[in-house]
Amino acid sequence: MRTPIIAGNWKMNNTMEEGLKLVADIKSQDLNKNVEAVLCVPFTDIKSVKEAIKGTNIKVGAQNMHWEESGAYTGEISPIMLKELEVDYVILGHSERRQYFNETDETVNKKMKSALAHNIKPIICVGETLEERESSKEKEVVKNQIIKGFQDIDEKHVEDIVIAYEPIWAIGTGKTASADDANDMIAFIREIIGQLYGDLKDVIRIQYGGSVKPENVAELMNKSDIDGALVGGASLKADDFVKLINY
Ligand code: PGA
């Protein structure tokens, strides 16, 4: 049985003060304990959010990380810095990082190995562009991202990895992939994991991301292969995010 995982991706939103207000509003409501709730917050919010969620089951994630532990990498944050703040998860290879900051499958793979070596659970993002979908290349693209992202990742780590399938054309656009299309791709990703890791395909959790909101979350979550959601916009409003956790 895979535990459902709903992760909010705040992106570059919420100052410390705003973040604390949002967490207080989330905490004041009843949350389904059978769902793992994660807040992936800006680096500057990690410490205060971690403090604010004490006593709840909510986990905290970062949105990126360098693979080296330290060194001359101006502006970067290392796994030991995140670990010191007791970060549970880190989003890796989000399409915005791939698009605006030149992340590649190779850097995502290095980051994934480093995160796992430091006991931080990666949420690795994959997904196709609209152009790739319109030319029926979406499965080939996603398969490639998975195979390269998982290169030389030992099977003992697979249960700690979360995959987020996020079709780029559905992110922040209000266009959601239909629940059937999302499930179809996620089942396909599970098959690829099966080719790489056998039965562990039934253990790994795979989320859908892209305009998930209270109105569509139940339909997505009721599909056979969808284990959770990675949520941008709707994670910035306490009531909406709580509705997602309590789908
Ligand atoms: P969205 O973002 O929910 O605002 O579409 C999802 C994401 O980018 O993770």
Tab-separated table of N, CA, C and O in Angstrom, residues 102-182:
chain	number	residue	atom	x	y	z
A	102	ASN	N	18.916	25.899	-16.800
A	102	ASN	CA	19.723	24.914	-17.553
A	102	ASN	C	19.969	23.596	-16.833
A	102	ASN	O	21.032	23.010	-16.975
A	103	GLU	N	19.034	23.150	-16.038
A	103	GLU	CA	19.222	21.830	-15.429
A	103	GLU	C	19.025	20.773	-16.497
A	103	GLU	O	18.166	20.907	-17.372
A	104	THR	N	19.823	19.734	-16.402
A	104	THR	CA	19.739	18.652	-17.393
A	104	THR	C	19.479	17.338	-16.660
A	104	THR	O	19.595	17.277	-15.434
A	105	ASP	N	19.211	16.297	-17.415
A	105	ASP	CA	19.035	14.981	-16.783
A	105	ASP	C	20.303	14.580	-16.037
A	105	ASP	O	20.243	13.906	-15.016
A	106	GLU	N	21.445	15.006	-16.547
A	106	GLU	CA	22.724	14.651	-15.904
A	106	GLU	C	22.861	15.340	-14.536
A	106	GLU	O	23.251	14.711	-13.556
A	107	THR	N	22.525	16.636	-14.471
A	107	THR	CA	22.647	17.314	-13.165
A	107	THR	C	21.573	16.792	-12.202
A	107	THR	O	21.827	16.643	-11.006
A	108	VAL	N	20.416	16.482	-12.743
A	108	VAL	CA	19.361	15.932	-11.888
A	108	VAL	C	19.832	14.606	-11.287
A	108	VAL	O	19.655	14.330	-10.098
A	109	ASN	N	20.491	13.797	-12.096
A	109	ASN	CA	21.006	12.508	-11.625
A	109	ASN	C	22.067	12.706	-10.522
A	109	ASN	O	22.048	12.021	-9.494
A	110	LYS	N	22.961	13.670	-10.714
A	110	LYS	CA	23.990	13.938	-9.684
A	110	LYS	C	23.338	14.396	-8.392
A	110	LYS	O	23.728	14.003	-7.293
A	111	LYS	N	22.337	15.266	-8.532
A	111	LYS	CA	21.650	15.783	-7.346
A	111	LYS	C	20.891	14.664	-6.631
A	111	LYS	O	20.842	14.616	-5.406
A	112	MET	N	20.289	13.794	-7.419
A	112	MET	CA	19.521	12.700	-6.817
A	112	MET	C	20.461	11.793	-6.011
A	112	MET	O	20.154	11.436	-4.867
A	113	LYS	N	21.610	11.462	-6.579
A	113	LYS	CA	22.563	10.601	-5.844
A	113	LYS	C	23.002	11.278	-4.551
A	113	LYS	O	23.100	10.636	-3.511
A	114	SER	N	23.279	12.577	-4.643
A	114	SER	CA	23.754	13.304	-3.477
A	114	SER	C	22.656	13.402	-2.407
A	114	SER	O	22.913	13.192	-1.221
A	115	ALA	N	21.438	13.708	-2.823
A	115	ALA	CA	20.327	13.791	-1.865
A	115	ALA	C	20.174	12.461	-1.126
A	115	ALA	O	20.092	12.423	0.104
A	116	LEU	N	20.177	11.374	-1.863
A	116	LEU	CA	19.984	10.057	-1.257
A	116	LEU	C	21.127	9.728	-0.300
A	116	LEU	O	20.913	9.175	0.778
A	117	ALA	N	22.347	10.099	-0.682
A	117	ALA	CA	23.508	9.839	0.171
A	117	ALA	C	23.395	10.617	1.485
A	117	ALA	O	23.993	10.241	2.488
A	118	HIS	N	22.631	11.712	1.467
A	118	HIS	CA	22.473	12.524	2.681
A	118	HIS	C	21.095	12.333	3.330
A	118	HIS	O	20.656	13.163	4.136
A	119	ASN	N	20.439	11.263	2.945
A	119	ASN	CA	19.117	10.955	3.540
A	119	ASN	C	18.087	12.052	3.356
A	119	ASN	O	17.301	12.349	4.258
A	120	ILE	N	18.109	12.687	2.209
A	120	ILE	CA	17.045	13.625	1.851
A	120	ILE	C	16.283	12.958	0.707
A	120	ILE	O	16.901	12.482	-0.248
A	121	LYS	N	14.967	12.912	0.828
A	121	LYS	CA	14.191	12.186	-0.188
A	121	LYS	C	13.935	13.067	-1.407
A	121	LYS	O	13.336	14.139	-1.269
A	122	PRO	N	14.354	12.623	-2.583
A	122	PRO	CA	14.132	13.455	-3.771
A	122	PRO	C	12.720	13.296	-4.352
A	122	PRO	O	12.167	12.196	-4.361
A	123	ILE	N	12.185	14.409	-4.801
A	123	ILE	CA	10.966	14.386	-5.630
A	123	ILE	C	11.456	14.774	-7.015
A	123	ILE	O	11.771	15.944	-7.270
A	124	ILE	N	11.606	13.813	-7.882
A	124	ILE	CA	12.211	14.085	-9.183
A	124	ILE	C	11.107	14.347	-10.216
A	124	ILE	O	10.171	13.554	-10.355
A	125	CYS	N	11.210	15.494	-10.887
A	125	CYS	CA	10.158	15.914	-11.814
A	125	CYS	C	10.506	15.553	-13.258
A	125	CYS	O	11.637	15.765	-13.700
A	126	VAL	N	9.513	15.037	-13.950
A	126	VAL	CA	9.648	14.741	-15.381
A	126	VAL	C	8.382	15.228	-16.079
A	126	VAL	O	7.359	15.452	-15.427
A	127	GLY	N	8.462	15.396	-17.386
A	127	GLY	CA	7.261	15.809	-18.120
A	127	GLY	C	7.617	16.421	-19.454
A	127	GLY	O	8.718	16.933	-19.628
A	128	GLU	N	6.652	16.366	-20.359
A	128	GLU	CA	6.894	16.806	-21.734
A	128	GLU	C	6.331	18.199	-21.991
A	128	GLU	O	5.439	18.663	-21.262
A	129	THR	N	6.824	18.841	-23.029
A	129	THR	CA	6.270	20.128	-23.466
A	129	THR	C	5.023	19.872	-24.318
A	129	THR	O	4.773	18.737	-24.750
A	130	LEU	N	4.306	20.955	-24.592
A	130	LEU	CA	3.119	20.826	-25.445
A	130	LEU	C	3.517	20.337	-26.844
A	130	LEU	O	2.883	19.459	-27.426
A	131	GLU	N	4.605	20.899	-27.332
A	131	GLU	CA	5.089	20.523	-28.663
A	131	GLU	C	5.401	19.020	-28.740
A	131	GLU	O	5.051	18.343	-29.704
A	132	GLU	N	6.041	18.519	-27.684
A	132	GLU	CA	6.377	17.086	-27.654
A	132	GLU	C	5.121	16.230	-27.603
A	132	GLU	O	5.036	15.196	-28.249
A	133	ARG	N	4.119	16.693	-26.856
A	133	ARG	CA	2.863	15.921	-26.798
A	133	ARG	C	2.154	15.972	-28.145
A	133	ARG	O	1.661	14.954	-28.637
A	134	GLU	N	2.141	17.148	-28.745
A	134	GLU	CA	1.428	17.263	-30.029
A	134	GLU	C	2.101	16.447	-31.123
A	134	GLU	O	1.470	16.059	-32.091
A	135	SER	N	3.391	16.186	-30.964
A	135	SER	CA	4.029	15.318	-31.962
A	135	SER	C	4.186	13.880	-31.442
A	135	SER	O	5.026	13.123	-31.924
A	136	SER	N	3.350	13.541	-30.452
A	136	SER	CA	3.280	12.170	-29.902
A	136	SER	C	4.616	11.639	-29.410
A	136	SER	O	4.890	10.437	-29.482
A	137	LYS	N	5.440	12.538	-28.892
A	137	LYS	CA	6.750	12.096	-28.390
A	137	LYS	C	6.773	12.024	-26.861
A	137	LYS	O	7.830	11.840	-26.265
A	138	GLU	N	5.613	12.241	-26.219
A	138	GLU	CA	5.645	12.416	-24.763
A	138	GLU	C	6.218	11.208	-24.027
A	138	GLU	O	6.976	11.359	-23.069
A	139	LYS	N	5.886	10.007	-24.485
A	139	LYS	CA	6.364	8.834	-23.739
A	139	LYS	C	7.872	8.653	-23.913
A	139	LYS	O	8.586	8.339	-22.960
A	140	GLU	N	8.330	8.889	-25.117
A	140	GLU	CA	9.769	8.782	-25.380
A	140	GLU	C	10.547	9.782	-24.508
A	140	GLU	O	11.575	9.448	-23.903
A	141	VAL	N	10.037	11.011	-24.436
A	141	VAL	CA	10.708	12.067	-23.661
A	141	VAL	C	10.758	11.690	-22.180
A	141	VAL	O	11.811	11.759	-21.532
A	142	VAL	N	9.627	11.273	-21.659
A	142	VAL	CA	9.555	10.963	-20.225
A	142	VAL	C	10.405	9.728	-19.910
A	142	VAL	O	11.126	9.683	-18.897
A	143	LYS	N	10.382	8.742	-20.804
A	143	LYS	CA	11.191	7.531	-20.587
A	143	LYS	C	12.674	7.899	-20.491
A	143	LYS	O	13.396	7.434	-19.600
A	144	ASN	N	13.097	8.750	-21.372
A	144	ASN	CA	14.489	9.212	-21.380
A	144	ASN	C	14.864	9.927	-20.087
A	144	ASN	O	15.942	9.714	-19.529
A	145	GLN	N	13.951	10.804	-19.630
A	145	GLN	CA	14.221	11.549	-18.386
A	145	GLN	C	14.344	10.584	-17.202
A	145	GLN	O	15.201	10.752	-16.339
A	146	ILE	N	13.496	9.558	-17.190
A	146	ILE	CA	13.535	8.594	-16.076
A	146	ILE	C	14.831	7.773	-16.149
A	146	ILE	O	15.555	7.628	-15.160
A	147	ILE	N	15.138	7.255	-17.315
A	147	ILE	CA	16.316	6.390	-17.427
A	147	ILE	C	17.587	7.165	-17.081
A	147	ILE	O	18.429	6.693	-16.313
A	148	LYS	N	17.697	8.377	-17.586
A	148	LYS	CA	18.899	9.177	-17.271
A	148	LYS	C	18.901	9.634	-15.812
A	148	LYS	O	19.941	9.647	-15.167
A	149	GLY	N	17.761	10.021	-15.306
A	149	GLY	CA	17.680	10.476	-13.914
A	149	GLY	C	18.038	9.373	-12.921
A	149	GLY	O	18.629	9.627	-11.880
A	150	PHE	N	17.682	8.136	-13.268
A	150	PHE	CA	17.906	7.004	-12.354
A	150	PHE	C	19.216	6.262	-12.628
A	150	PHE	O	19.467	5.222	-12.013
A	151	GLN	N	20.037	6.786	-13.511
A	151	GLN	CA	21.299	6.117	-13.841
A	151	GLN	C	22.126	5.846	-12.580
A	151	GLN	O	22.394	6.771	-11.795
A	152	ASP	N	22.498	4.580	-12.376
A	152	ASP	CA	23.345	4.171	-11.232
A	152	ASP	C	22.735	4.474	-9.866
A	152	ASP	O	23.458	4.623	-8.884
A	153	ILE	N	21.444	4.570	-9.790
A	153	ILE	CA	20.791	4.701	-8.474
A	153	ILE	C	20.511	3.288	-7.965
A	153	ILE	O	19.836	2.502	-8.640
A	154	ASP	N	21.044	2.981	-6.789
A	154	ASP	CA	20.900	1.643	-6.239
A	154	ASP	C	19.447	1.345	-5.862
A	154	ASP	O	18.738	2.234	-5.386
A	155	GLU	N	19.058	0.099	-6.018
A	155	GLU	CA	17.659	-0.261	-5.758
A	155	GLU	C	17.257	-0.047	-4.295
A	155	GLU	O	16.082	0.146	-3.997
A	156	LYS	N	18.238	-0.031	-3.400
A	156	LYS	CA	17.872	0.154	-1.980
A	156	LYS	C	17.250	1.543	-1.733
A	156	LYS	O	16.591	1.767	-0.725
A	157	HIS	N	17.480	2.461	-2.677
A	157	HIS	CA	16.964	3.819	-2.490
A	157	HIS	C	15.573	4.043	-3.099
A	157	HIS	O	14.959	5.076	-2.853
A	158	VAL	N	15.125	3.084	-3.902
A	158	VAL	CA	13.939	3.369	-4.720
A	158	VAL	C	12.721	3.747	-3.875
A	158	VAL	O	11.956	4.642	-4.224
A	159	GLU	N	12.580	3.101	-2.721
A	159	GLU	CA	11.380	3.389	-1.908
A	159	GLU	C	11.391	4.816	-1.349
A	159	GLU	O	10.365	5.336	-0.913
A	160	ASP	N	12.565	5.456	-1.341
A	160	ASP	CA	12.652	6.826	-0.810
A	160	ASP	C	12.462	7.886	-1.890
A	160	ASP	O	12.495	9.084	-1.593
A	161	ILE	N	12.338	7.450	-3.122
A	161	ILE	CA	12.240	8.417	-4.214
A	161	ILE	C	10.771	8.616	-4.596
A	161	ILE	O	10.000	7.660	-4.642
A	162	VAL	N	10.423	9.872	-4.847
A	162	VAL	CA	9.086	10.183	-5.368
A	162	VAL	C	9.291	10.752	-6.766
A	162	VAL	O	10.195	11.557	-6.985
A	163	ILE	N	8.489	10.305	-7.702
A	163	ILE	CA	8.536	10.883	-9.053
A	163	ILE	C	7.312	11.780	-9.202
A	163	ILE	O	6.219	11.427	-8.757
A	164	ALA	N	7.499	12.954	-9.799
A	164	ALA	CA	6.348	13.818	-10.106
A	164	ALA	C	6.253	13.931	-11.622
A	164	ALA	O	7.182	14.438	-12.259
A	165	TYR	N	5.163	13.437	-12.174
A	165	TYR	CA	4.929	13.634	-13.611
A	165	TYR	C	4.174	14.948	-13.790
A	165	TYR	O	3.044	15.098	-13.337
A	166	GLU	N	4.851	15.898	-14.422
A	166	GLU	CA	4.246	17.215	-14.614
A	166	GLU	C	4.352	17.611	-16.081
A	166	GLU	O	5.404	18.095	-16.521
A	167	PRO	N	3.279	17.409	-16.845
A	167	PRO	CA	3.314	17.875	-18.234
A	167	PRO	C	3.468	19.400	-18.218
A	167	PRO	O	2.690	20.082	-17.544
A	168	ILE	N	4.474	19.904	-18.888
A	168	ILE	CA	4.819	21.331	-18.752
A	168	ILE	C	3.663	22.233	-19.160
A	168	ILE	O	3.428	23.283	-18.547
A	169	TRP	N	2.891	21.793	-20.155
A	169	TRP	CA	1.781	22.607	-20.634
A	169	TRP	C	0.651	22.717	-19.613
A	169	TRP	O	-0.259	23.529	-19.781
A	170	ALA	N	0.719	21.929	-18.549
A	170	ALA	CA	-0.351	21.979	-17.540
A	170	ALA	C	0.067	22.750	-16.297
A	170	ALA	O	-0.722	22.926	-15.377
A	171	ILE	N	1.326	23.218	-16.261
A	171	ILE	CA	1.810	23.886	-15.049
A	171	ILE	C	1.441	25.365	-15.063
A	171	ILE	O	1.837	26.106	-15.961
A	172	GLY	N	0.661	25.762	-14.076
A	172	GLY	CA	0.303	27.164	-13.905
A	172	GLY	C	-0.574	27.720	-15.014
A	172	GLY	O	-0.770	28.924	-15.124
A	173	THR	N	-1.124	26.837	-15.845
A	173	THR	CA	-1.898	27.299	-16.990
A	173	THR	C	-3.395	27.114	-16.773
A	173	THR	O	-4.202	27.603	-17.555
A	174	GLY	N	-3.744	26.375	-15.713
A	174	GLY	CA	-5.150	26.051	-15.514
A	174	GLY	C	-5.579	24.833	-16.330
A	174	GLY	O	-6.653	24.286	-16.130
A	175	LYS	N	-4.718	24.388	-17.248
A	175	LYS	CA	-5.041	23.180	-18.045
A	175	LYS	C	-4.517	21.960	-17.311
A	175	LYS	O	-3.310	21.836	-17.102
A	176	THR	N	-5.404	21.072	-16.915
A	176	THR	CA	-4.938	19.842	-16.267
A	176	THR	C	-4.945	18.752	-17.324
A	176	THR	O	-5.821	18.739	-18.186
A	177	ALA	N	-4.012	17.823	-17.245
A	177	ALA	CA	-4.123	16.640	-18.088
A	177	ALA	C	-5.385	15.917	-17.609
A	177	ALA	O	-5.707	15.986	-16.424
A	178	SER	N	-6.101	15.249	-18.488
A	178	SER	CA	-7.272	14.519	-18.000
A	178	SER	C	-6.768	13.453	-17.036
A	178	SER	O	-5.616	13.011	-17.128
A	179	ALA	N	-7.628	13.066	-16.089
A	179	ALA	CA	-7.198	12.078	-15.098
A	179	ALA	C	-6.758	10.796	-15.804
A	179	ALA	O	-5.800	10.141	-15.388
A	180	ASP	N	-7.436	10.441	-16.906
A	180	ASP	CA	-7.058	9.221	-17.636
A	180	ASP	C	-5.690	9.374	-18.296
A	180	ASP	O	-4.875	8.453	-18.259
A	181	ASP	N	-5.439	10.537	-18.903
A	181	ASP	CA	-4.127	10.754	-19.536
A	181	ASP	C	-3.008	10.745	-18.493
A	181	ASP	O	-1.933	10.187	-18.718
A	182	ALA	N	-3.270	11.404	-17.358
A	182	ALA	CA	-2.259	11.443	-16.303
A	182	ALA	C	-1.981	10.031	-15.795
A	182	ALA	O	-0.829	9.618	-15.636
